Amino acid sequence: LFKTIANATAVDNDKAETLAVFQQDGHITINRNNILPGIVTVYNAMGKKLTGVSTTGTNTVLNTNFVPGVYLVTVTVGGNNTTKKILIK
């Protein structure tokens, strides 16, 4: 009656992106565990793209003075996206 599927999907944890996103004085800082080249994109709460920058290190600072609000920070590395929400006060 039941059929067992033998396929399994594994995640390579060495390639998984870990992000820490925080703000200070209206600037956004992104710390990540991956040194591969990537793109950091910031969207407002309505989904409008505000900025996009290339990154090649583990620490990226966006020196744009963001007004108070909710933002989505997306890091794209090798076609994989990781998104974090941040509140600017």
PDB file of N, CA and C in Angstrom:
ATOM      1  N   LEU A   1       0.800  -1.207   0.000  1.00  0.00           N
ATOM      2  CA  LEU A   1       0.000   0.000   0.000  1.00  0.00           C
ATOM      3  C   LEU A   1       0.839   1.266   0.000  1.00  0.00           C
ATOM      4  N   PHE A   2       1.943   1.264   0.745  1.00  0.00           N
ATOM      5  CA  PHE A   2       2.784   2.449   0.810  1.00  0.00           C
ATOM      6  C   PHE A   2       4.073   2.207   0.061  1.00  0.00           C
ATOM      7  N   LYS A   3       4.549   3.233  -0.587  1.00  0.00           N
ATOM      8  CA  LYS A   3       5.770   3.125  -1.361  1.00  0.00           C
ATOM      9  C   LYS A   3       6.848   3.964  -0.671  1.00  0.00           C
ATOM     10  N   THR A   4       8.007   3.396  -0.465  1.00  0.00           N
ATOM     11  CA  THR A   4       9.114   4.110   0.161  1.00  0.00           C
ATOM     12  C   THR A   4       9.955   4.768  -0.919  1.00  0.00           C
ATOM     13  N   ILE A   5      10.274   6.013  -0.692  1.00  0.00           N
ATOM     14  CA  ILE A   5      11.117   6.746  -1.630  1.00  0.00           C
ATOM     15  C   ILE A   5      12.535   6.726  -1.079  1.00  0.00           C
ATOM     16  N   ALA A   6      13.484   6.315  -1.884  1.00  0.00           N
ATOM     17  CA  ALA A   6      14.855   6.127  -1.416  1.00  0.00           C
ATOM     18  C   ALA A   6      15.728   7.358  -1.615  1.00  0.00           C
ATOM     19  N   ASN A   7      15.250   8.386  -2.271  1.00  0.00           N
ATOM     20  CA  ASN A   7      16.061   9.570  -2.514  1.00  0.00           C
ATOM     21  C   ASN A   7      16.095  10.442  -1.270  1.00  0.00           C
ATOM     22  N   ALA A   8      17.239  11.050  -1.018  1.00  0.00           N
ATOM     23  CA  ALA A   8      17.380  11.957   0.124  1.00  0.00           C
ATOM     24  C   ALA A   8      18.146  13.183  -0.334  1.00  0.00           C
ATOM     25  N   THR A   9      17.877  14.269   0.306  1.00  0.00           N
ATOM     26  CA  THR A   9      18.577  15.513  -0.004  1.00  0.00           C
ATOM     27  C   THR A   9      19.418  15.897   1.200  1.00  0.00           C
ATOM     28  N   ALA A  10      20.663  16.226   0.957  1.00  0.00           N
ATOM     29  CA  ALA A  10      21.558  16.625   2.041  1.00  0.00           C
ATOM     30  C   ALA A  10      21.938  18.079   1.866  1.00  0.00           C
ATOM     31  N   VAL A  11      22.239  18.719   2.960  1.00  0.00           N
ATOM     32  CA  VAL A  11      22.692  20.108   2.942  1.00  0.00           C
ATOM     33  C   VAL A  11      24.155  20.123   3.315  1.00  0.00           C
ATOM     34  N   ASP A  12      24.961  20.773   2.510  1.00  0.00           N
ATOM     35  CA  ASP A  12      26.380  20.921   2.809  1.00  0.00           C
ATOM     36  C   ASP A  12      26.530  22.112   3.741  1.00  0.00           C
ATOM     37  N   ASN A  13      26.692  21.854   5.031  1.00  0.00           N
ATOM     38  CA  ASN A  13      26.755  22.929   6.019  1.00  0.00           C
ATOM     39  C   ASN A  13      27.953  23.838   5.835  1.00  0.00           C
ATOM     40  N   ASP A  14      29.004  23.379   5.160  1.00  0.00           N
ATOM     41  CA  ASP A  14      30.154  24.233   4.918  1.00  0.00           C
ATOM     42  C   ASP A  14      29.816  25.374   3.979  1.00  0.00           C
ATOM     43  N   LYS A  15      28.777  25.198   3.155  1.00  0.00           N
ATOM     44  CA  LYS A  15      28.402  26.219   2.198  1.00  0.00           C
ATOM     45  C   LYS A  15      27.188  27.024   2.651  1.00  0.00           C
ATOM     46  N   ALA A  16      26.616  26.680   3.792  1.00  0.00           N
ATOM     47  CA  ALA A  16      25.441  27.393   4.286  1.00  0.00           C
ATOM     48  C   ALA A  16      25.852  28.783   4.747  1.00  0.00           C
ATOM     49  N   GLU A  17      25.062  29.756   4.391  1.00  0.00           N
ATOM     50  CA  GLU A  17      25.334  31.150   4.738  1.00  0.00           C
ATOM     51  C   GLU A  17      24.750  31.450   6.112  1.00  0.00           C
ATOM     52  N   THR A  18      25.564  31.973   7.004  1.00  0.00           N
ATOM     53  CA  THR A  18      25.118  32.420   8.311  1.00  0.00           C
ATOM     54  C   THR A  18      25.290  33.929   8.365  1.00  0.00           C
ATOM     55  N   LEU A  19      24.205  34.639   8.662  1.00  0.00           N
ATOM     56  CA  LEU A  19      24.239  36.096   8.673  1.00  0.00           C
ATOM     57  C   LEU A  19      23.944  36.650  10.052  1.00  0.00           C
ATOM     58  N   ALA A  20      24.627  37.732  10.367  1.00  0.00           N
ATOM     59  CA  ALA A  20      24.281  38.561  11.513  1.00  0.00           C
ATOM     60  C   ALA A  20      24.110  39.958  10.945  1.00  0.00           C
ATOM     61  N   VAL A  21      22.902  40.506  11.071  1.00  0.00           N
ATOM     62  CA  VAL A  21      22.602  41.825  10.520  1.00  0.00           C
ATOM     63  C   VAL A  21      22.209  42.732  11.676  1.00  0.00           C
ATOM     64  N   PHE A  22      22.863  43.884  11.760  1.00  0.00           N
ATOM     65  CA  PHE A  22      22.507  44.830  12.811  1.00  0.00           C
ATOM     66  C   PHE A  22      22.686  46.251  12.306  1.00  0.00           C
ATOM     67  N   GLN A  23      22.129  47.197  13.068  1.00  0.00           N
ATOM     68  CA  GLN A  23      22.193  48.597  12.655  1.00  0.00           C
ATOM     69  C   GLN A  23      22.781  49.439  13.780  1.00  0.00           C
ATOM     70  N   GLN A  24      23.404  50.543  13.376  1.00  0.00           N
ATOM     71  CA  GLN A  24      23.909  51.516  14.325  1.00  0.00           C
ATOM     72  C   GLN A  24      23.914  52.863  13.634  1.00  0.00           C
ATOM     73  N   ASP A  25      23.249  53.807  14.215  1.00  0.00           N
ATOM     74  CA  ASP A  25      23.178  55.175  13.683  1.00  0.00           C
ATOM     75  C   ASP A  25      22.671  55.221  12.244  1.00  0.00           C
ATOM     76  N   GLY A  26      21.718  54.357  11.906  1.00  0.00           N
ATOM     77  CA  GLY A  26      21.130  54.360  10.576  1.00  0.00           C
ATOM     78  C   GLY A  26      21.920  53.601   9.529  1.00  0.00           C
ATOM     79  N   HIS A  27      23.065  53.035   9.899  1.00  0.00           N
ATOM     80  CA  HIS A  27      23.872  52.226   8.990  1.00  0.00           C
ATOM     81  C   HIS A  27      23.575  50.756   9.247  1.00  0.00           C
ATOM     82  N   ILE A  28      23.704  49.933   8.216  1.00  0.00           N
ATOM     83  CA  ILE A  28      23.470  48.494   8.345  1.00  0.00           C
ATOM     84  C   ILE A  28      24.798  47.762   8.181  1.00  0.00           C
ATOM     85  N   THR A  29      25.072  46.847   9.118  1.00  0.00           N
ATOM     86  CA  THR A  29      26.283  46.026   9.061  1.00  0.00           C
ATOM     87  C   THR A  29      25.875  44.570   8.902  1.00  0.00           C
ATOM     88  N   ILE A  30      26.532  43.883   7.981  1.00  0.00           N
ATOM     89  CA  ILE A  30      26.268  42.471   7.726  1.00  0.00           C
ATOM     90  C   ILE A  30      27.548  41.695   7.999  1.00  0.00           C
ATOM     91  N   ASN A  31      27.482  40.762   8.925  1.00  0.00           N
ATOM     92  CA  ASN A  31      28.589  39.839   9.183  1.00  0.00           C
ATOM     93  C   ASN A  31      28.148  38.473   8.683  1.00  0.00           C
ATOM     94  N   ARG A  32      29.008  37.815   7.918  1.00  0.00           N
ATOM     95  CA  ARG A  32      28.661  36.508   7.370  1.00  0.00           C
ATOM     96  C   ARG A  32      29.861  35.587   7.451  1.00  0.00           C
ATOM     97  N   ASN A  33      29.598  34.290   7.412  1.00  0.00           N
ATOM     98  CA  ASN A  33      30.656  33.293   7.554  1.00  0.00           C
ATOM     99  C   ASN A  33      31.303  32.923   6.230  1.00  0.00           C
ATOM    100  N   ASN A  34      30.833  33.471   5.132  1.00  0.00           N
ATOM    101  CA  ASN A  34      31.256  33.053   3.803  1.00  0.00           C
ATOM    102  C   ASN A  34      32.083  34.156   3.162  1.00  0.00           C
ATOM    103  N   ILE A  35      33.268  33.829   2.646  1.00  0.00           N
ATOM    104  CA  ILE A  35      34.101  34.834   1.995  1.00  0.00           C
ATOM    105  C   ILE A  35      33.936  34.830   0.480  1.00  0.00           C
ATOM    106  N   LEU A  36      33.052  33.967  -0.032  1.00  0.00           N
ATOM    107  CA  LEU A  36      32.802  33.945  -1.468  1.00  0.00           C
ATOM    108  C   LEU A  36      32.141  35.252  -1.897  1.00  0.00           C
ATOM    109  N   PRO A  37      32.387  35.687  -3.125  1.00  0.00           N
ATOM    110  CA  PRO A  37      31.751  36.913  -3.602  1.00  0.00           C
ATOM    111  C   PRO A  37      30.231  36.791  -3.563  1.00  0.00           C
ATOM    112  N   GLY A  38      29.595  37.878  -3.216  1.00  0.00           N
ATOM    113  CA  GLY A  38      28.142  37.887  -3.155  1.00  0.00           C
ATOM    114  C   GLY A  38      27.585  39.277  -3.393  1.00  0.00           C
ATOM    115  N   ILE A  39      26.277  39.382  -3.306  1.00  0.00           N
ATOM    116  CA  ILE A  39      25.587  40.667  -3.473  1.00  0.00           C
ATOM    117  C   ILE A  39      24.688  40.882  -2.267  1.00  0.00           C
ATOM    118  N   VAL A  40      24.794  42.048  -1.654  1.00  0.00           N
ATOM    119  CA  VAL A  40      23.925  42.438  -0.549  1.00  0.00           C
ATOM    120  C   VAL A  40      22.904  43.423  -1.108  1.00  0.00           C
ATOM    121  N   THR A  41      21.623  43.107  -0.919  1.00  0.00           N
ATOM    122  CA  THR A  41      20.548  43.959  -1.417  1.00  0.00           C
ATOM    123  C   THR A  41      19.639  44.312  -0.250  1.00  0.00           C
ATOM    124  N   VAL A  42      19.233  45.589  -0.182  1.00  0.00           N
ATOM    125  CA  VAL A  42      18.339  46.048   0.880  1.00  0.00           C
ATOM    126  C   VAL A  42      17.028  46.493   0.245  1.00  0.00           C
ATOM    127  N   TYR A  43      15.920  45.993   0.815  1.00  0.00           N
ATOM    128  CA  TYR A  43      14.575  46.337   0.360  1.00  0.00           C
ATOM    129  C   TYR A  43      13.826  46.992   1.514  1.00  0.00           C
ATOM    130  N   ASN A  44      12.910  47.911   1.182  1.00  0.00           N
ATOM    131  CA  ASN A  44      12.054  48.457   2.231  1.00  0.00           C
ATOM    132  C   ASN A  44      10.901  47.497   2.481  1.00  0.00           C
ATOM    133  N   ALA A  45      10.032  47.849   3.429  1.00  0.00           N
ATOM    134  CA  ALA A  45       8.927  46.955   3.805  1.00  0.00           C
ATOM    135  C   ALA A  45       7.935  46.737   2.664  1.00  0.00           C
ATOM    136  N   MET A  46       7.915  47.619   1.683  1.00  0.00           N
ATOM    137  CA  MET A  46       7.018  47.488   0.536  1.00  0.00           C
ATOM    138  C   MET A  46       7.638  46.664  -0.592  1.00  0.00           C
ATOM    139  N   GLY A  47       8.904  46.237  -0.410  1.00  0.00           N
ATOM    140  CA  GLY A  47       9.569  45.404  -1.407  1.00  0.00           C
ATOM    141  C   GLY A  47      10.364  46.179  -2.437  1.00  0.00           C
ATOM    142  N   LYS A  48      10.485  47.485  -2.264  1.00  0.00           N
ATOM    143  CA  LYS A  48      11.254  48.309  -3.201  1.00  0.00           C
ATOM    144  C   LYS A  48      12.746  48.163  -2.907  1.00  0.00           C
ATOM    145  N   LYS A  49      13.528  47.895  -3.956  1.00  0.00           N
ATOM    146  CA  LYS A  49      14.972  47.773  -3.804  1.00  0.00           C
ATOM    147  C   LYS A  49      15.566  49.149  -3.546  1.00  0.00           C
ATOM    148  N   LEU A  50      16.317  49.273  -2.448  1.00  0.00           N
ATOM    149  CA  LEU A  50      16.917  50.545  -2.087  1.00  0.00           C
ATOM    150  C   LEU A  50      18.385  50.631  -2.468  1.00  0.00           C
ATOM    151  N   THR A  51      19.097  49.536  -2.309  1.00  0.00           N
ATOM    152  CA  THR A  51      20.516  49.517  -2.655  1.00  0.00           C
ATOM    153  C   THR A  51      20.966  48.086  -2.873  1.00  0.00           C
ATOM    154  N   GLY A  52      22.019  47.942  -3.634  1.00  0.00           N
ATOM    155  CA  GLY A  52      22.632  46.637  -3.867  1.00  0.00           C
ATOM    156  C   GLY A  52      24.122  46.829  -4.054  1.00  0.00           C
ATOM    157  N   VAL A  53      24.923  46.077  -3.303  1.00  0.00           N
ATOM    158  CA  VAL A  53      26.374  46.207  -3.391  1.00  0.00           C
ATOM    159  C   VAL A  53      27.008  44.830  -3.463  1.00  0.00           C
ATOM    160  N   SER A  54      28.157  44.767  -4.110  1.00  0.00           N
ATOM    161  CA  SER A  54      28.935  43.531  -4.153  1.00  0.00           C
ATOM    162  C   SER A  54      29.746  43.411  -2.875  1.00  0.00           C
ATOM    163  N   THR A  55      29.941  42.174  -2.433  1.00  0.00           N
ATOM    164  CA  THR A  55      30.716  41.930  -1.227  1.00  0.00           C
ATOM    165  C   THR A  55      31.631  40.738  -1.448  1.00  0.00           C
ATOM    166  N   THR A  56      32.831  40.811  -0.888  1.00  0.00           N
ATOM    167  CA  THR A  56      33.771  39.700  -1.010  1.00  0.00           C
ATOM    168  C   THR A  56      34.341  39.302   0.342  1.00  0.00           C
ATOM    169  N   GLY A  57      33.915  39.927   1.393  1.00  0.00           N
ATOM    170  CA  GLY A  57      34.464  39.624   2.712  1.00  0.00           C
ATOM    171  C   GLY A  57      33.398  39.154   3.673  1.00  0.00           C
ATOM    172  N   THR A  58      33.797  39.009   4.919  1.00  0.00           N
ATOM    173  CA  THR A  58      32.874  38.553   5.942  1.00  0.00           C
ATOM    174  C   THR A  58      32.160  39.704   6.632  1.00  0.00           C
ATOM    175  N   ASN A  59      32.583  40.945   6.387  1.00  0.00           N
ATOM    176  CA  ASN A  59      31.965  42.102   7.020  1.00  0.00           C
ATOM    177  C   ASN A  59      31.669  43.157   5.960  1.00  0.00           C
ATOM    178  N   THR A  60      30.411  43.578   5.879  1.00  0.00           N
ATOM    179  CA  THR A  60      29.999  44.611   4.936  1.00  0.00           C
ATOM    180  C   THR A  60      29.225  45.673   5.690  1.00  0.00           C
ATOM    181  N   VAL A  61      29.597  46.937   5.503  1.00  0.00           N
ATOM    182  CA  VAL A  61      28.896  48.048   6.141  1.00  0.00           C
ATOM    183  C   VAL A  61      28.261  48.895   5.049  1.00  0.00           C
ATOM    184  N   LEU A  62      26.952  49.097   5.164  1.00  0.00           N
ATOM    185  CA  LEU A  62      26.228  49.972   4.233  1.00  0.00           C
ATOM    186  C   LEU A  62      26.100  51.327   4.910  1.00  0.00           C
ATOM    187  N   ASN A  63      26.856  52.300   4.412  1.00  0.00           N
ATOM    188  CA  ASN A  63      26.918  53.609   5.048  1.00  0.00           C
ATOM    189  C   ASN A  63      25.791  54.543   4.638  1.00  0.00           C
ATOM    190  N   THR A  64      24.764  53.999   4.016  1.00  0.00           N
ATOM    191  CA  THR A  64      23.592  54.788   3.667  1.00  0.00           C
ATOM    192  C   THR A  64      22.841  55.102   4.958  1.00  0.00           C
ATOM    193  N   ASN A  65      22.375  56.328   5.111  1.00  0.00           N
ATOM    194  CA  ASN A  65      21.581  56.681   6.290  1.00  0.00           C
ATOM    195  C   ASN A  65      20.137  56.288   6.038  1.00  0.00           C
ATOM    196  N   PHE A  66      19.756  55.126   6.523  1.00  0.00           N
ATOM    197  CA  PHE A  66      18.395  54.637   6.358  1.00  0.00           C
ATOM    198  C   PHE A  66      17.482  55.324   7.367  1.00  0.00           C
ATOM    199  N   VAL A  67      16.302  55.722   6.898  1.00  0.00           N
ATOM    200  CA  VAL A  67      15.321  56.332   7.794  1.00  0.00           C
ATOM    201  C   VAL A  67      14.715  55.229   8.656  1.00  0.00           C
ATOM    202  N   PRO A  68      14.159  55.588   9.821  1.00  0.00           N
ATOM    203  CA  PRO A  68      13.551  54.558  10.670  1.00  0.00           C
ATOM    204  C   PRO A  68      12.497  53.754   9.907  1.00  0.00           C
ATOM    205  N   GLY A  69      12.526  52.438  10.115  1.00  0.00           N
ATOM    206  CA  GLY A  69      11.572  51.550   9.458  1.00  0.00           C
ATOM    207  C   GLY A  69      12.066  50.123   9.448  1.00  0.00           C
ATOM    208  N   VAL A  70      11.311  49.263   8.774  1.00  0.00           N
ATOM    209  CA  VAL A  70      11.645  47.848   8.649  1.00  0.00           C
ATOM    210  C   VAL A  70      12.262  47.619   7.272  1.00  0.00           C
ATOM    211  N   TYR A  71      13.365  46.877   7.242  1.00  0.00           N
ATOM    212  CA  TYR A  71      14.070  46.592   6.000  1.00  0.00           C
ATOM    213  C   TYR A  71      14.355  45.098   5.901  1.00  0.00           C
ATOM    214  N   LEU A  72      14.476  44.616   4.673  1.00  0.00           N
ATOM    215  CA  LEU A  72      14.886  43.244   4.407  1.00  0.00           C
ATOM    216  C   LEU A  72      16.259  43.290   3.757  1.00  0.00           C
ATOM    217  N   VAL A  73      17.204  42.557   4.335  1.00  0.00           N
ATOM    218  CA  VAL A  73      18.568  42.499   3.816  1.00  0.00           C
ATOM    219  C   VAL A  73      18.768  41.103   3.245  1.00  0.00           C
ATOM    220  N   THR A  74      19.048  41.033   1.950  1.00  0.00           N
ATOM    221  CA  THR A  74      19.244  39.754   1.270  1.00  0.00           C
ATOM    222  C   THR A  74      20.691  39.644   0.808  1.00  0.00           C
ATOM    223  N   VAL A  75      21.318  38.513   1.125  1.00  0.00           N
ATOM    224  CA  VAL A  75      22.663  38.222   0.641  1.00  0.00           C
ATOM    225  C   VAL A  75      22.546  37.068  -0.337  1.00  0.00           C
ATOM    226  N   THR A  76      23.060  37.273  -1.551  1.00  0.00           N
ATOM    227  CA  THR A  76      23.026  36.253  -2.594  1.00  0.00           C
ATOM    228  C   THR A  76      24.457  35.798  -2.866  1.00  0.00           C
ATOM    229  N   VAL A  77      24.697  34.502  -2.701  1.00  0.00           N
ATOM    230  CA  VAL A  77      26.014  33.909  -2.968  1.00  0.00           C
ATOM    231  C   VAL A  77      25.775  32.644  -3.778  1.00  0.00           C
ATOM    232  N   GLY A  78      26.335  32.593  -4.962  1.00  0.00           N
ATOM    233  CA  GLY A  78      26.224  31.398  -5.796  1.00  0.00           C
ATOM    234  C   GLY A  78      24.791  31.009  -6.110  1.00  0.00           C
ATOM    235  N   GLY A  79      23.911  31.982  -6.269  1.00  0.00           N
ATOM    236  CA  GLY A  79      22.516  31.702  -6.592  1.00  0.00           C
ATOM    237  C   GLY A  79      21.644  31.383  -5.395  1.00  0.00           C
ATOM    238  N   ASN A  80      22.219  31.323  -4.197  1.00  0.00           N
ATOM    239  CA  ASN A  80      21.459  31.059  -2.981  1.00  0.00           C
ATOM    240  C   ASN A  80      21.213  32.363  -2.232  1.00  0.00           C
ATOM    241  N   ASN A  81      19.970  32.574  -1.807  1.00  0.00           N
ATOM    242  CA  ASN A  81      19.592  33.791  -1.097  1.00  0.00           C
ATOM    243  C   ASN A  81      19.368  33.521   0.381  1.00  0.00           C
ATOM    244  N   THR A  82      19.844  34.437   1.217  1.00  0.00           N
ATOM    245  CA  THR A  82      19.551  34.422   2.645  1.00  0.00           C
ATOM    246  C   THR A  82      19.045  35.812   3.002  1.00  0.00           C
ATOM    247  N   THR A  83      17.880  35.882   3.639  1.00  0.00           N
ATOM    248  CA  THR A  83      17.254  37.170   3.936  1.00  0.00           C
ATOM    249  C   THR A  83      17.030  37.315   5.432  1.00  0.00           C
ATOM    250  N   LYS A  84      17.322  38.505   5.939  1.00  0.00           N
ATOM    251  CA  LYS A  84      17.078  38.847   7.352  1.00  0.00           C
ATOM    252  C   LYS A  84      16.294  40.149   7.404  1.00  0.00           C
ATOM    253  N   LYS A  85      15.446  40.265   8.410  1.00  0.00           N
ATOM    254  CA  LYS A  85      14.672  41.487   8.633  1.00  0.00           C
ATOM    255  C   LYS A  85      15.397  42.311   9.687  1.00  0.00           C
ATOM    256  N   ILE A  86      15.399  43.647   9.495  1.00  0.00           N
ATOM    257  CA  ILE A  86      16.043  44.526  10.453  1.00  0.00           C
ATOM    258  C   ILE A  86      15.164  45.747  10.684  1.00  0.00           C
ATOM    259  N   LEU A  87      15.169  46.242  11.903  1.00  0.00           N
ATOM    260  CA  LEU A  87      14.414  47.436  12.273  1.00  0.00           C
ATOM    261  C   LEU A  87      15.396  48.560  12.556  1.00  0.00           C
ATOM    262  N   ILE A  88      15.242  49.649  11.829  1.00  0.00           N
ATOM    263  CA  ILE A  88      16.050  50.853  12.057  1.00  0.00           C
ATOM    264  C   ILE A  88      15.191  51.784  12.917  1.00  0.00           C
ATOM    265  N   LYS A  89      15.721  52.179  14.065  1.00  0.00           N
ATOM    266  CA  LYS A  89      14.984  53.086  14.966  1.00  0.00           C
ATOM    267  C   LYS A  89      15.447  54.507  14.793  1.00  0.00           C
TER     268      LYS A  89
END
